[in-house]
Amino acid sequence: MKRVVVGLSGGVDSSVAALLLKEQGYEVVGLFMRNWNDARVTRHVECPWVEDSIDAMLVAQKLNIPFQVIDLSRQYKERIVDYMFAEYAHGRTPNPDVLCNREIKFDLFLKKAHSLGVDDIATGHYARRERFLRNGRLIYRLLVGKDADKDQSYFLCQLTQYQLSKSLFPLGTFTKKEVRKIAAEAGLITAEKKDSQGLCFVGKIHLPDFLQQKLQSRRGEIVEIFPEAPIYRCCLPPISSSKKEILALLSKNRIYKKNDGNVVGMHQGAHYFTKGQRRGLRVGGHKEALFVIETDVNGNIVYTGMGKNHPGLYKKALFIREYEMHWIRKDLLISEGDEMSVYCRIRYRQPLQRAVLHKVQNGLYIEFEEFQAAITEGQFAAWYLGEELIGSGVIS
């Protein structure tokens, strides 16, 4: 009988993943990862991980499978939290869920499974894995989940062929509604439990409180940039411009100055804000909501624009540095000067967008068919061929 370690998180998805694998004849071991100990910055009085670990244990008892709790809080702080602090300090917005999968669930957790003498791990992600043989070598494909509203392939965009080869996703062919029904019929305590929200393994947080552990408050100005500002009067590049020069212009971040607009309010730190954000500005007197269009962490200024159609929110292209590119399918990577038509998303649950990859010497440009709102540095862009996610990278 083949053994598999399931990451029991205390939620319905991982619970049903364990149930399905047991029904398929696997010898299942349940493992709960304790990755966070500090309840001071969460929005709940209680420690979320305590309740989750109890629910995970009760599910393991119901399924009659072995259960352990492992403490990875030190590694989580070093690999995820410290990285987040560094990114926010530089005016970038990291994605902890993608990082958590790359650094914790499919690295440290996988190594823990190996130490228990188990080769494979399983999670409750809504994604699919397939494999095929090419020239005598197994190649693994990461595919979107059947439930389009719940597809979580984006969160797995940094996995490697090795990690995929050791991973099972039992929920990939199910919808969320079907999963809850299975849990209810099996009498699992997690059947009606709400999905976890907020920071991976931490829960709902108040971001300023969280960041103030390392990044101090700094009172600064909120500046509104008007749609007719001169900075938006883009000149067409010279006819002699190369494709690379045009892409560089399309992906370039706009550099605003305070005299490009009017001061409309104050904030407690530019590093607490991200592009596209509209909550937390606390500026009234506008017909439409203000959105963050840029932050200057050095000058401590938050630049905003009124309305979701403000030109400062949109760009046609983005750039990924060479060292921040990742190909799940290395057999499909393109060389300098090559192009590839793909579908791309720049955030979870965003509908896939038509785009073209352009490989250059120092990285990769992604040129979209349509303008994209709030392309945010530090987030991940993931690109797909049909239903298969083949690569990703950190937006510069």
Short mmCIF file of C-alpha atoms in Angstrom, two decimals:
data_model
loop_
_atom_site.label_atom_id
_atom_site.label_comp_id
_atom_site.label_asym_id
_atom_site.label_seq_id
_atom_site.Cartn_x
_atom_site.Cartn_y
_atom_site.Cartn_z
CA MET A 1 0.00 0.00 0.00
CA LYS A 2 1.41 3.39 -1.01
CA ARG A 3 1.80 5.99 1.76
CA VAL A 4 1.11 9.72 1.42
CA VAL A 5 1.35 12.60 3.88
CA VAL A 6 -1.55 15.05 3.71
CA GLY A 7 -1.15 18.59 4.94
CA LEU A 8 -4.19 18.82 7.22
CA SER A 9 -4.84 22.53 7.74
CA GLY A 10 -8.05 22.22 9.72
CA GLY A 11 -10.16 23.27 6.72
CA VAL A 12 -12.66 21.37 4.60
CA ASP A 13 -10.43 21.09 1.52
CA SER A 14 -7.52 19.25 3.11
CA SER A 15 -9.96 17.12 5.12
CA VAL A 16 -11.67 15.87 1.97
CA ALA A 17 -8.31 15.41 0.24
CA ALA A 18 -7.32 13.00 3.03
CA LEU A 19 -10.68 11.23 2.85
CA LEU A 20 -10.50 10.73 -0.93
CA LEU A 21 -6.96 9.37 -0.79
CA LYS A 22 -7.90 6.89 1.92
CA GLU A 23 -10.84 5.74 -0.17
CA GLN A 24 -8.45 5.28 -3.10
CA GLY A 25 -6.39 2.85 -1.04
CA TYR A 26 -3.55 5.05 0.18
CA GLU A 27 -2.07 4.76 3.64
CA VAL A 28 -2.63 8.35 4.77
CA VAL A 29 -0.68 10.26 7.42
CA GLY A 30 -2.05 13.64 8.57
CA LEU A 31 0.38 16.44 9.36
CA PHE A 32 -0.52 19.88 10.70
CA MET A 33 2.01 22.67 10.21
CA ARG A 34 2.24 25.23 12.98
CA ASN A 35 3.80 28.22 11.27
CA TRP A 36 2.72 31.19 13.37
CA ASN A 37 2.72 31.88 17.10
CA ASP A 38 2.03 35.61 17.42
CA ALA A 39 -1.66 36.51 17.88
CA ARG A 40 -0.97 40.22 18.49
CA VAL A 41 -1.53 41.25 14.87
CA THR A 42 -4.46 39.01 13.97
CA ARG A 43 -8.05 40.21 13.93
CA HIS A 44 -9.17 37.45 16.30
CA VAL A 45 -8.60 37.33 20.05
CA GLU A 46 -7.88 33.62 19.91
CA CYS A 47 -4.92 32.06 18.09
CA PRO A 48 -6.33 30.77 14.77
CA TRP A 49 -3.80 27.94 14.57
CA VAL A 50 -5.00 26.40 17.85
CA GLU A 51 -8.57 25.99 16.59
CA ASP A 52 -7.32 24.77 13.21
CA SER A 53 -5.00 22.18 14.76
CA ILE A 54 -7.84 20.82 16.90
CA ASP A 55 -10.10 20.52 13.86
CA ALA A 56 -7.31 18.78 11.95
CA MET A 57 -6.83 16.32 14.80
CA LEU A 58 -10.57 15.58 14.96
CA VAL A 59 -10.62 14.92 11.20
CA ALA A 60 -7.67 12.53 11.56
CA GLN A 61 -9.49 10.71 14.36
CA LYS A 62 -12.64 10.47 12.25
CA LEU A 63 -10.64 9.03 9.34
CA ASN A 64 -8.60 6.81 11.69
CA ILE A 65 -5.27 8.01 10.35
CA PRO A 66 -2.02 8.90 12.21
CA PHE A 67 -1.65 12.60 13.05
CA GLN A 68 1.26 14.85 13.97
CA VAL A 69 1.86 18.55 14.54
CA ILE A 70 5.15 20.04 13.35
CA ASP A 71 6.44 23.48 14.28
CA LEU A 72 7.86 25.42 11.32
CA SER A 73 7.31 28.88 12.81
CA ARG A 74 11.02 29.78 12.80
CA GLN A 75 11.45 28.82 9.15
CA TYR A 76 8.20 30.58 8.24
CA LYS A 77 9.44 33.80 9.80
CA GLU A 78 12.78 33.56 8.02
CA ARG A 79 11.46 32.60 4.59
CA ILE A 80 8.11 34.38 4.41
CA VAL A 81 7.70 37.11 7.02
CA ASP A 82 11.20 38.60 6.75
CA TYR A 83 10.88 38.56 2.96
CA MET A 84 7.56 40.40 3.24
CA PHE A 85 9.08 43.10 5.45
CA ALA A 86 11.93 43.62 2.98
CA GLU A 87 9.59 43.85 0.00
CA TYR A 88 7.20 46.32 1.64
CA ALA A 89 10.15 48.45 2.77
CA HIS A 90 11.17 48.78 -0.90
CA GLY A 91 7.68 49.70 -2.07
CA ARG A 92 6.83 46.27 -3.49
CA THR A 93 3.85 44.06 -2.63
CA PRO A 94 4.78 40.39 -2.07
CA ASN A 95 2.44 37.43 -2.44
CA PRO A 96 2.85 35.30 0.71
CA ASP A 97 0.56 32.52 -0.56
CA VAL A 98 2.78 31.78 -3.56
CA LEU A 99 5.89 32.02 -1.38
CA CYS A 100 4.39 29.78 1.29
CA ASN A 101 3.75 27.05 -1.26
CA ARG A 102 7.24 27.33 -2.72
CA GLU A 103 9.15 27.63 0.56
CA ILE A 104 7.03 25.80 3.14
CA LYS A 105 4.41 23.37 1.84
CA PHE A 106 6.36 21.95 -1.09
CA ASP A 107 9.84 22.28 0.39
CA LEU A 108 10.08 21.94 4.18
CA PHE A 109 6.84 19.96 4.42
CA LEU A 110 7.96 17.66 1.62
CA LYS A 111 11.30 17.09 3.35
CA LYS A 112 9.46 16.26 6.58
CA ALA A 113 7.43 13.67 4.69
CA HIS A 114 10.64 12.15 3.36
CA SER A 115 11.99 11.94 6.92
CA LEU A 116 8.94 9.84 7.79
CA GLY A 117 9.75 7.47 4.94
CA VAL A 118 6.96 8.78 2.69
CA ASP A 119 7.64 9.84 -0.90
CA ASP A 120 4.50 11.82 -1.77
CA ILE A 121 2.54 14.65 -0.20
CA ALA A 122 -0.99 15.86 -0.89
CA THR A 123 -2.78 19.16 -0.35
CA GLY A 124 -6.29 20.50 -0.77
CA HIS A 125 -5.46 22.77 -3.71
CA TYR A 126 -7.94 23.03 -6.57
CA ALA A 127 -5.51 22.17 -9.34
CA ARG A 128 -4.66 19.13 -11.43
CA ARG A 129 -1.43 17.29 -12.20
CA GLU A 130 -0.81 15.19 -15.26
CA ARG A 131 2.29 13.49 -16.57
CA PHE A 132 3.51 12.15 -19.88
CA LEU A 133 6.59 10.48 -21.28
CA ARG A 134 8.87 12.29 -23.72
CA ASN A 135 12.13 10.78 -24.92
CA GLY A 136 12.11 8.38 -22.00
CA ARG A 137 11.61 11.16 -19.43
CA LEU A 138 8.53 11.86 -17.32
CA ILE A 139 7.26 15.43 -17.64
CA TYR A 140 4.68 16.81 -15.21
CA ARG A 141 1.98 19.31 -16.14
CA LEU A 142 0.24 21.70 -13.74
CA LEU A 143 -3.34 22.26 -14.91
CA VAL A 144 -6.17 24.50 -13.75
CA GLY A 145 -8.79 23.02 -11.45
CA LYS A 146 -12.21 21.96 -12.71
CA ASP A 147 -13.89 24.63 -10.55
CA ALA A 148 -13.06 27.83 -12.44
CA ASP A 149 -14.16 29.98 -9.50
CA LYS A 150 -11.82 28.13 -7.14
CA ASP A 151 -8.88 27.26 -9.43
CA GLN A 152 -5.68 27.65 -7.36
CA SER A 153 -3.06 26.84 -9.98
CA TYR A 154 -1.81 30.44 -9.69
CA PHE A 155 -0.71 29.83 -6.09
CA LEU A 156 1.40 26.88 -7.31
CA CYS A 157 3.12 28.84 -10.08
CA GLN A 158 6.61 28.54 -8.53
CA LEU A 159 6.69 24.75 -8.19
CA THR A 160 9.38 22.69 -9.87
CA GLN A 161 9.16 19.44 -11.82
CA TYR A 162 10.53 17.60 -8.79
CA GLN A 163 7.95 19.12 -6.44
CA LEU A 164 5.14 18.28 -8.85
CA SER A 165 6.42 14.72 -9.18
CA LYS A 166 5.96 14.27 -5.42
CA SER A 167 2.61 16.05 -5.09
CA LEU A 168 -1.01 14.94 -5.33
CA PHE A 169 -4.04 17.23 -5.72
CA PRO A 170 -7.11 15.07 -5.05
CA LEU A 171 -9.57 17.99 -5.38
CA GLY A 172 -8.53 19.03 -8.88
CA THR A 173 -11.56 17.46 -10.57
CA PHE A 174 -14.11 18.60 -7.97
CA THR A 175 -16.04 21.81 -7.37
CA LYS A 176 -16.16 23.46 -3.96
CA LYS A 177 -19.84 22.57 -3.66
CA GLU A 178 -19.04 18.91 -4.31
CA VAL A 179 -16.25 18.97 -1.72
CA ARG A 180 -18.53 20.33 1.00
CA LYS A 181 -21.14 17.71 0.13
CA ILE A 182 -18.55 14.92 0.44
CA ALA A 183 -17.43 16.30 3.81
CA ALA A 184 -21.01 16.53 5.09
CA GLU A 185 -21.86 12.99 4.00
CA ALA A 186 -18.72 11.71 5.75
CA GLY A 187 -19.59 13.57 8.95
CA LEU A 188 -16.40 15.66 8.96
CA ILE A 189 -16.37 18.51 11.47
CA THR A 190 -14.98 20.87 8.82
CA ALA A 191 -17.87 20.40 6.34
CA GLU A 192 -19.37 23.86 6.93
CA LYS A 193 -16.25 25.62 8.15
CA LYS A 194 -15.56 28.91 6.39
CA ASP A 195 -12.48 29.14 4.20
CA SER A 196 -9.46 30.74 5.82
CA GLN A 197 -8.70 34.30 4.75
CA GLY A 198 -5.80 36.68 5.07
CA LEU A 199 -2.12 35.86 5.33
CA CYS A 200 -1.14 32.23 4.73
CA PHE A 201 -1.07 30.37 8.09
CA VAL A 202 -1.59 33.64 10.00
CA GLY A 203 -5.18 34.58 9.22
CA LYS A 204 -6.76 37.99 8.94
CA ILE A 205 -4.29 40.68 9.91
CA HIS A 206 -4.27 44.44 10.23
CA LEU A 207 -1.46 45.16 7.80
CA PRO A 208 -0.09 48.35 9.45
CA ASP A 209 0.07 46.57 12.83
CA PHE A 210 1.77 43.60 11.19
CA LEU A 211 4.33 45.72 9.35
CA GLN A 212 5.02 47.94 12.36
CA GLN A 213 6.92 45.03 13.87
CA LYS A 214 9.76 46.17 11.61
CA LEU A 215 8.56 49.22 9.63
CA GLN A 216 7.77 52.31 11.66
CA SER A 217 4.91 54.71 10.93
CA ARG A 218 5.88 57.83 8.99
CA ARG A 219 3.33 60.57 8.46
CA GLY A 220 3.22 61.62 4.82
CA GLU A 221 1.06 63.21 2.13
CA ILE A 222 -1.58 61.74 -0.16
CA VAL A 223 -1.45 63.42 -3.55
CA GLU A 224 -4.23 63.21 -6.13
CA ILE A 225 -3.12 63.12 -9.76
CA PHE A 226 -5.74 64.29 -12.24
CA PRO A 227 -6.49 62.29 -15.42
CA GLU A 228 -5.53 65.25 -17.61
CA ALA A 229 -2.09 65.64 -15.97
CA PRO A 230 0.77 66.18 -18.47
CA ILE A 231 2.41 62.90 -17.44
CA TYR A 232 -0.34 61.04 -19.34
CA ARG A 233 0.30 62.82 -22.63
CA CYS A 234 2.35 59.94 -23.97
CA CYS A 235 4.35 60.55 -27.09
CA LEU A 236 4.61 57.79 -29.66
CA PRO A 237 8.10 56.31 -29.85
CA PRO A 238 10.16 57.18 -32.93
CA ILE A 239 9.46 55.02 -35.98
CA SER A 240 13.00 53.68 -35.68
CA SER A 241 12.32 52.32 -32.17
CA SER A 242 12.97 48.63 -31.66
CA LYS A 243 10.34 46.30 -30.21
CA LYS A 244 12.36 46.16 -27.00
CA GLU A 245 12.32 49.96 -26.68
CA ILE A 246 8.55 50.04 -27.22
CA LEU A 247 8.02 47.32 -24.60
CA ALA A 248 10.27 49.15 -22.15
CA LEU A 249 8.11 52.26 -22.62
CA LEU A 250 4.85 50.32 -22.20
CA SER A 251 6.03 48.58 -19.02
CA LYS A 252 7.78 51.55 -17.43
CA ASN A 253 6.52 52.73 -14.06
CA ARG A 254 5.44 56.36 -14.06
CA ILE A 255 7.49 58.65 -11.85
CA TYR A 256 5.19 61.22 -10.29
CA LYS A 257 6.10 64.45 -8.55
CA LYS A 258 4.13 66.19 -5.85
CA ASN A 259 3.50 69.20 -8.08
CA ASP A 260 1.81 66.92 -10.63
CA GLY A 261 -1.32 67.03 -8.44
CA ASN A 262 -2.84 68.29 -5.21
CA VAL A 263 -2.35 67.18 -1.61
CA VAL A 264 -5.70 65.78 -0.46
CA GLY A 265 -4.84 64.00 2.76
CA MET A 266 -2.27 62.39 5.03
CA HIS A 267 -1.20 58.80 5.68
CA GLN A 268 0.93 56.92 8.23
CA GLY A 269 3.42 55.31 5.86
CA ALA A 270 3.67 54.85 2.08
CA HIS A 271 4.92 51.30 2.61
CA TYR A 272 1.48 50.33 3.98
CA PHE A 273 -0.18 50.89 0.59
CA THR A 274 -0.20 49.06 -2.72
CA LYS A 275 -1.29 49.86 -6.27
CA GLY A 276 -5.00 49.54 -6.88
CA GLN A 277 -5.85 49.90 -3.18
CA ARG A 278 -8.83 52.08 -2.31
CA ARG A 279 -9.50 51.21 1.34
CA GLY A 280 -7.65 52.93 4.14
CA LEU A 281 -7.00 56.26 2.42
CA ARG A 282 -9.69 58.05 4.44
CA VAL A 283 -10.04 60.92 2.00
CA GLY A 284 -13.55 62.22 1.35
CA GLY A 285 -15.15 64.82 -0.90
CA HIS A 286 -14.84 62.90 -4.19
CA LYS A 287 -17.57 61.72 -6.57
CA GLU A 288 -15.76 58.41 -7.00
CA ALA A 289 -13.35 56.46 -4.83
CA LEU A 290 -9.67 57.29 -4.82
CA PHE A 291 -7.30 54.49 -5.87
CA VAL A 292 -3.59 54.23 -5.16
CA ILE A 293 -1.75 54.56 -8.49
CA GLU A 294 1.83 54.71 -7.15
CA THR A 295 3.80 54.87 -3.91
CA ASP A 296 7.10 56.61 -3.26
CA VAL A 297 8.54 54.98 -0.15
CA ASN A 298 11.66 57.16 -0.19
CA GLY A 299 9.71 60.42 -0.36
CA ASN A 300 6.89 58.84 1.69
CA ILE A 301 4.16 59.97 -0.72
CA VAL A 302 1.07 58.04 -1.81
CA TYR A 303 -0.18 59.04 -5.26
CA THR A 304 -3.85 58.50 -6.02
CA GLY A 305 -6.35 58.92 -8.84
CA MET A 306 -10.13 59.20 -8.74
CA GLY A 307 -12.20 56.38 -10.22
CA LYS A 308 -11.47 52.87 -11.44
CA ASN A 309 -10.87 54.17 -14.98
CA HIS A 310 -8.07 56.56 -14.02
CA PRO A 311 -5.21 56.25 -16.57
CA GLY A 312 -2.65 55.91 -13.78
CA LEU A 313 -4.05 52.48 -12.93
CA TYR A 314 -3.37 50.94 -16.35
CA LYS A 315 -0.41 49.59 -18.29
CA LYS A 316 -0.07 47.42 -21.39
CA ALA A 317 3.05 45.47 -20.43
CA LEU A 318 5.25 44.35 -17.55
CA PHE A 319 8.82 43.20 -17.08
CA ILE A 320 10.33 40.27 -15.18
CA ARG A 321 14.05 40.16 -14.43
CA GLU A 322 16.04 37.15 -15.59
CA TYR A 323 16.79 35.94 -12.06
CA GLU A 324 13.12 36.19 -11.05
CA MET A 325 11.79 34.06 -13.92
CA HIS A 326 10.66 30.49 -13.28
CA TRP A 327 9.61 27.85 -15.80
CA ILE A 328 7.73 24.79 -14.58
CA ARG A 329 8.14 23.42 -18.08
CA LYS A 330 11.79 24.11 -18.83
CA ASP A 331 11.39 22.21 -22.09
CA LEU A 332 9.15 25.08 -23.28
CA LEU A 333 11.28 28.06 -22.27
CA ILE A 334 12.09 30.57 -24.99
CA SER A 335 15.44 32.08 -25.92
CA GLU A 336 16.49 35.70 -26.41
CA GLY A 337 14.61 37.22 -29.33
CA ASP A 338 11.83 34.61 -29.23
CA GLU A 339 8.13 35.25 -28.64
CA MET A 340 5.32 33.05 -27.34
CA SER A 341 1.55 33.63 -27.36
CA VAL A 342 0.09 32.72 -23.96
CA TYR A 343 -2.66 33.44 -21.49
CA CYS A 344 -1.55 35.29 -18.39
CA ARG A 345 -2.85 36.43 -15.02
CA ILE A 346 -1.26 38.86 -12.57
CA ARG A 347 -3.39 38.01 -9.53
CA TYR A 348 -5.46 35.18 -8.12
CA ARG A 349 -8.88 34.72 -9.73
CA GLN A 350 -8.16 37.21 -12.49
CA PRO A 351 -9.63 35.89 -15.76
CA LEU A 352 -6.84 34.72 -18.05
CA GLN A 353 -5.66 37.48 -20.38
CA ARG A 354 -4.25 37.11 -23.89
CA ALA A 355 -0.60 38.12 -23.96
CA VAL A 356 2.72 37.63 -25.73
CA LEU A 357 6.01 36.78 -24.01
CA HIS A 358 9.07 38.57 -25.39
CA LYS A 359 12.42 37.19 -24.23
CA VAL A 360 15.26 39.71 -23.99
CA GLN A 361 18.80 39.43 -22.66
CA ASN A 362 18.07 40.53 -19.10
CA GLY A 363 14.58 39.12 -18.63
CA LEU A 364 11.12 38.80 -20.07
CA TYR A 365 8.48 41.28 -21.21
CA ILE A 366 4.80 40.34 -21.11
CA GLU A 367 2.73 42.39 -23.55
CA PHE A 368 -1.03 42.17 -23.02
CA GLU A 369 -3.71 42.42 -25.66
CA GLU A 370 -5.74 44.65 -23.34
CA PHE A 371 -4.63 47.24 -20.79
CA GLN A 372 -4.27 45.78 -17.29
CA ALA A 373 -5.25 47.47 -14.04
CA ALA A 374 -2.89 47.74 -11.06
CA ILE A 375 0.12 45.80 -12.31
CA THR A 376 1.95 45.60 -9.00
CA GLU A 377 5.68 45.16 -8.40
CA GLY A 378 6.45 42.16 -6.19
CA GLN A 379 3.38 40.19 -7.28
CA PHE A 380 3.62 37.16 -9.56
CA ALA A 381 2.65 36.97 -13.20
CA ALA A 382 1.82 33.42 -14.32
CA TRP A 383 1.54 32.30 -17.93
CA TYR A 384 -0.45 29.44 -19.38
CA LEU A 385 -0.71 27.43 -22.59
CA GLY A 386 -4.36 26.47 -22.67
CA GLU A 387 -5.14 24.93 -19.28
CA GLU A 388 -1.50 24.36 -18.35
CA LEU A 389 0.49 26.76 -16.21
CA ILE A 390 4.03 26.64 -17.62
CA GLY A 391 5.88 29.51 -15.94
CA SER A 392 5.82 32.56 -13.71
CA GLY A 393 7.90 35.43 -12.42
CA VAL A 394 8.03 38.36 -10.02
CA ILE A 395 6.82 41.62 -11.55
CA SER A 396 9.51 44.34 -11.56
#
